[in-house]
XYZ file of C-alpha atoms in Angstrom:
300
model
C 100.528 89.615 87.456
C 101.443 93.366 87.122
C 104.816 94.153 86.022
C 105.528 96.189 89.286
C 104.031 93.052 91.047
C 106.639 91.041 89.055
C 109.425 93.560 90.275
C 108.424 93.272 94.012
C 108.601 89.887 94.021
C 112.284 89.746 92.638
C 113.278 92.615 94.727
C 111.718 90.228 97.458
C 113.341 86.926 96.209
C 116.820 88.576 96.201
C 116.402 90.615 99.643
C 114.787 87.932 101.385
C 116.900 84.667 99.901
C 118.560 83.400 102.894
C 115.459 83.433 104.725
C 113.592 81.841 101.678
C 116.064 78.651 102.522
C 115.443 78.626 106.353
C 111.640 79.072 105.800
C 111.527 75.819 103.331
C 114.297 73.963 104.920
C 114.834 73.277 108.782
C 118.249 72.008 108.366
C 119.152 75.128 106.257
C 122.411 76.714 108.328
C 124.057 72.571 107.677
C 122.977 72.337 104.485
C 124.355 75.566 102.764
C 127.017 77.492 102.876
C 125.866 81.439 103.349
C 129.274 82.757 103.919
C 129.271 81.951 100.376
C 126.658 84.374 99.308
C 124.413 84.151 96.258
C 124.447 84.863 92.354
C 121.793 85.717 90.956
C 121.492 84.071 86.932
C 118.938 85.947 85.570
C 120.745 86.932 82.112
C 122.121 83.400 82.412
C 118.065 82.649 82.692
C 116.690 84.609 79.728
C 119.539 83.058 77.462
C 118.300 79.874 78.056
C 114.530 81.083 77.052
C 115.304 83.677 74.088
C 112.495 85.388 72.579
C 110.530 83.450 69.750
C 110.168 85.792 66.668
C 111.410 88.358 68.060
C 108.840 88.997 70.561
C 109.020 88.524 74.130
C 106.358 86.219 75.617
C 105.011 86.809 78.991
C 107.022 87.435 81.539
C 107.349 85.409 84.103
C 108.721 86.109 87.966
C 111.164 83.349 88.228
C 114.822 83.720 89.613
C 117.988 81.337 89.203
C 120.085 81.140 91.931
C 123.808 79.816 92.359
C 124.558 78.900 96.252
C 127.322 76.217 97.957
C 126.575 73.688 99.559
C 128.801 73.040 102.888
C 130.085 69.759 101.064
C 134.069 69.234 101.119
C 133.937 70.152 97.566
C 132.944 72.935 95.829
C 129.922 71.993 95.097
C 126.996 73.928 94.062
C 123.173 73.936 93.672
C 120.712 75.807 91.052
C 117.656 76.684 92.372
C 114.875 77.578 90.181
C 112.237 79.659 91.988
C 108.965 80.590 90.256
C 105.952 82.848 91.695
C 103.066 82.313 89.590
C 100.525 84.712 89.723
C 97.442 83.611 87.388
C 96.471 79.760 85.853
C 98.353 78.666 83.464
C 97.306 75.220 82.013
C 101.033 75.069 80.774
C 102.918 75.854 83.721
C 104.059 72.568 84.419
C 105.619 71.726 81.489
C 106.894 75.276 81.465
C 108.722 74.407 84.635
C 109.963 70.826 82.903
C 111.185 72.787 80.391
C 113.532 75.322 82.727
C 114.475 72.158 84.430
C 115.826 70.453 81.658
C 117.054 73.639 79.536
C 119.072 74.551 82.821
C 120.303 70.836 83.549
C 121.973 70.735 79.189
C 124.243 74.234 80.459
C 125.431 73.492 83.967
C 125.032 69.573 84.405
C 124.736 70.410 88.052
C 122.383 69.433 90.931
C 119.066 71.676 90.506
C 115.972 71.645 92.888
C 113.117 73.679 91.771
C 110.483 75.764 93.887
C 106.662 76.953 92.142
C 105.489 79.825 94.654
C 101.551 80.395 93.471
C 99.975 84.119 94.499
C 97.035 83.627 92.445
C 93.363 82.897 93.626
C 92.261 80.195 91.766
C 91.611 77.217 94.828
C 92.168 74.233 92.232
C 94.805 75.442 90.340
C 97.744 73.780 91.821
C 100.371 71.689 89.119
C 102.764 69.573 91.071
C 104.611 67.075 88.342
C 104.633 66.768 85.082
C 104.065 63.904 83.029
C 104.579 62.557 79.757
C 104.546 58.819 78.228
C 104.613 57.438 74.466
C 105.498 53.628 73.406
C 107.202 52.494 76.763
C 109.118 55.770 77.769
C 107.836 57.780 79.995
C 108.888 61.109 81.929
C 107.696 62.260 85.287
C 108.959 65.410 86.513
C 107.963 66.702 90.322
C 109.144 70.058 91.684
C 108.513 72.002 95.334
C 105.048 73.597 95.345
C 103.714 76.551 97.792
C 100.376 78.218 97.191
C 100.288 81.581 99.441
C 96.283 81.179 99.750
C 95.994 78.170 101.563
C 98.764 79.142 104.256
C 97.646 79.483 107.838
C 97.848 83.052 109.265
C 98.707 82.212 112.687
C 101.460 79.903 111.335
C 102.749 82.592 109.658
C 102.417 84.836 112.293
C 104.204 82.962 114.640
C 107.034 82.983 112.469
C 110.432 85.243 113.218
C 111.613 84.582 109.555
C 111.105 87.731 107.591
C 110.067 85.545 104.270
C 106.867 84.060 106.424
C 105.998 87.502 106.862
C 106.329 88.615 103.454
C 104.169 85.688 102.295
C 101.710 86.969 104.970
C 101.765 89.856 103.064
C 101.631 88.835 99.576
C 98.247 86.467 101.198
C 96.779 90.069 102.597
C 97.131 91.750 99.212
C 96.127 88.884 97.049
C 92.787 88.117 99.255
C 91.788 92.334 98.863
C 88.880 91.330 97.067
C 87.275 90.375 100.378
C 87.565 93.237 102.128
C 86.743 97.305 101.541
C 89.867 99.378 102.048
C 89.010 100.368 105.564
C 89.157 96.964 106.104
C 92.173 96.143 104.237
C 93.710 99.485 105.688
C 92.773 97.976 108.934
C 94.323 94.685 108.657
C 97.568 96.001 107.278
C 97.793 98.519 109.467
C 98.027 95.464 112.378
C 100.062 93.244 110.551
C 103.105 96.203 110.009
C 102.712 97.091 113.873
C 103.338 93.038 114.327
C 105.795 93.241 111.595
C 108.106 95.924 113.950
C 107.101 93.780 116.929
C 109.279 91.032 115.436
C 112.510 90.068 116.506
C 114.099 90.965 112.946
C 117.256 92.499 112.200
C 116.153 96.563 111.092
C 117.311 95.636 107.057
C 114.928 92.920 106.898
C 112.053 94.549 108.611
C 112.583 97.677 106.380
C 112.171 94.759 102.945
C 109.466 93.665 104.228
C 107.662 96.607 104.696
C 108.287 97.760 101.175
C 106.822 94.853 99.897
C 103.948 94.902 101.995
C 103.170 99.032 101.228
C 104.050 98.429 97.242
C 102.082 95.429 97.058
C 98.750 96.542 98.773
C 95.940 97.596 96.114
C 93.118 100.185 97.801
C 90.263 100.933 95.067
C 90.675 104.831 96.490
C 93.944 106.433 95.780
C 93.566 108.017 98.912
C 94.137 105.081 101.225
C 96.869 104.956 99.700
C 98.220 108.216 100.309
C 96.342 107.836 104.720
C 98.261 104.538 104.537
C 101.832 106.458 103.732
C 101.393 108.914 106.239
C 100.500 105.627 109.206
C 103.300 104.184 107.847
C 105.369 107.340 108.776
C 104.335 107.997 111.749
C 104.397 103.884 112.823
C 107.919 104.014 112.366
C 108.594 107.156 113.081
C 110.642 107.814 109.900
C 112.781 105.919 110.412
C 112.779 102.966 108.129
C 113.830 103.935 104.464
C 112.042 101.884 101.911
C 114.564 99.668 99.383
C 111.637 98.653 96.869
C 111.886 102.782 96.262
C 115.559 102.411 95.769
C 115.051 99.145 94.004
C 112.572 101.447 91.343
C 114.554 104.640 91.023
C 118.193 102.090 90.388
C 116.221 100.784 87.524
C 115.205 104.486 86.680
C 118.833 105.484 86.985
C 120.304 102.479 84.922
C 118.725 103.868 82.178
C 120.880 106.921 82.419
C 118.128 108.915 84.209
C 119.032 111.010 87.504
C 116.765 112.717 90.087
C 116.561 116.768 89.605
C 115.942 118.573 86.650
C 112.370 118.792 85.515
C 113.418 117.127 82.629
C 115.008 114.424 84.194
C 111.598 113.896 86.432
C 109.167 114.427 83.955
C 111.568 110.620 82.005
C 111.421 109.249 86.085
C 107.580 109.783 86.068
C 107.341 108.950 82.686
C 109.262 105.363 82.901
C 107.205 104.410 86.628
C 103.708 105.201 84.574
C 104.438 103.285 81.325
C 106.536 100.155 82.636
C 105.062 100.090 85.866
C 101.767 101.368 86.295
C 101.759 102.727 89.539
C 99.399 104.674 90.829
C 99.893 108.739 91.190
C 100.543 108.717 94.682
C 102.841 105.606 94.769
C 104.767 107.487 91.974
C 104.640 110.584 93.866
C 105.908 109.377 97.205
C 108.844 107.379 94.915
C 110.237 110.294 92.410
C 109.527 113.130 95.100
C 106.970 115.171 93.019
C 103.689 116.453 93.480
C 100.627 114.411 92.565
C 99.432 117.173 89.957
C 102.929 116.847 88.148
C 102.528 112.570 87.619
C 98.599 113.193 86.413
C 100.177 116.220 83.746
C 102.363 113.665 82.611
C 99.432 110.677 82.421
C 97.668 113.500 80.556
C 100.215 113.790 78.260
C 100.400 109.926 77.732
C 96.808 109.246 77.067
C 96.775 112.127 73.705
């Protein structure tokens, strides 16, 4: 998975979070108490997996989340969400191991969630299993893989998370289609997208992630696809995974303006996230010549 791939899906996870509850549980409004709101854990999350000899492994998009339950106590629930985008032949006793790591620091009630957005048809891991001598460990988590989800189920869905998962399945199945055909197809779904009975915020997340996550072999459907977009909604939908990008831009101390202070923007969306020209372009406000200088400049 791409490291922007890995930010849209936690800009996703966090936008979308109430709706990831009612889209995997019915009952979702009795269960849990959204007044409440959400914390997200993630420092809490890469204490509990520090770096081995000093290098980081590969990242993973996982999130830890701290919710109420509408109990008569104040009782809470961790849940452990990870979107795997590739095979891993160790992912399930990766996920054992979050599972028990995060059980030893908060001894509380934890239900776990594997999202897969990869391609491979037989890689699925639901449990994981391990016996020696008469003691024996069986560990089962929640498991969704985007691929084999039916389209007109999602479709028919109002929750905004169905359609970002009808997104994420668009983008991830590219490989059988040309761009016109992609273009095509997510053209239609963003038209059913604002067709939706959605509150604006929601429709405006999933948008981002559907325009961010979208991968067209010519830069320039990329740029025809901006301009659709535009004129689709009239203008009138800002894009948060832009925000998202430029607040990480800015929390490194750099601010929109100066040539300077573009040139580091342009410079930190090429290296960390390796967008495209024209997705950097339409994100830090500068022409297309001014992010290929700067790639120029990279690649001496």
């Amino acid at each position: 998975m791409k490291r922007n791939d890995d930010i849209l899906w936690k800009g996703a996870l966090e936008d979308l979070f109430d709706d990831f509850l009612r889209f995997f549980y019915a009952d979702a409004e009795e269960l849990f108490d959204f007044e409440k709101g959400f914390q997200y854990l993630d420092k809490e999350l890469d204490q509990l997996f520090p770096p081995e000899g000093g290098n980081y492994a590969p990242r993973y998009v996982d999130k830890l989340v701290r919710l109420f339950t509408r109990g008569g106590t104040e009782e809470w629930v961790l849940i452990h969400v990870e979107v795997q985008g590739y095979t891993d032949h160790d992912f399930a006793k990766r996920m054992f191991q979050y599972y028990y790591r995060i059980l030893d620091q908060y001894d509380k009630p934890i239900t776990a969630f594997a999202i897969f957005a990869d391609t491979g048809i037989k890689f699925h891991p639901r449990f994981y299993e391990r016996e020696f001598l008469g003691t024996r460990v069986f560990y089962k988590y929640n498991t969704f893989k985007i691929i084999d989800q039916d389209n007109d189920v999602l479709e028919a869905s109002n929750n905004p998370f169905a359609m970002a998962l009808l997104s994420a399945k668009l983008a991830i199945s590219r490989n059988l289609f040309n761009d016109q055909q992609l273009f095509d197809l997510a053209y239609d779904l963003a038209k059913r997208l604002l067709g939706k009975k959605m509150p604006k915020d929601k429709i405006r997340k999933v948008m981002s992630f559907l325009r961010y996550y979208l991968r067209f072999e010519n830069p320039e459907m990329f740029v025809k696809f901006e301009e659709e977009m535009a004129v689709l909604t009239q203008k009138n939908i800002t894009m948060g995974i832009e925000e998202l990008l430029l607040d990480r831009a800015e929390k490194q101390g750099i601010e929109k303006g100066r040539e300077e202070e573009q040139t580091k923007v342009v410079t930190n969306l090429i290296v960390q996230l390796g967008l495209s020209g024209e997705q950097i372009s339409a994100i830090a406000e500068v022409p297309v010549d001014f992010v290929k200088a700067i790639r120029r400049g990279l690649k001496k």
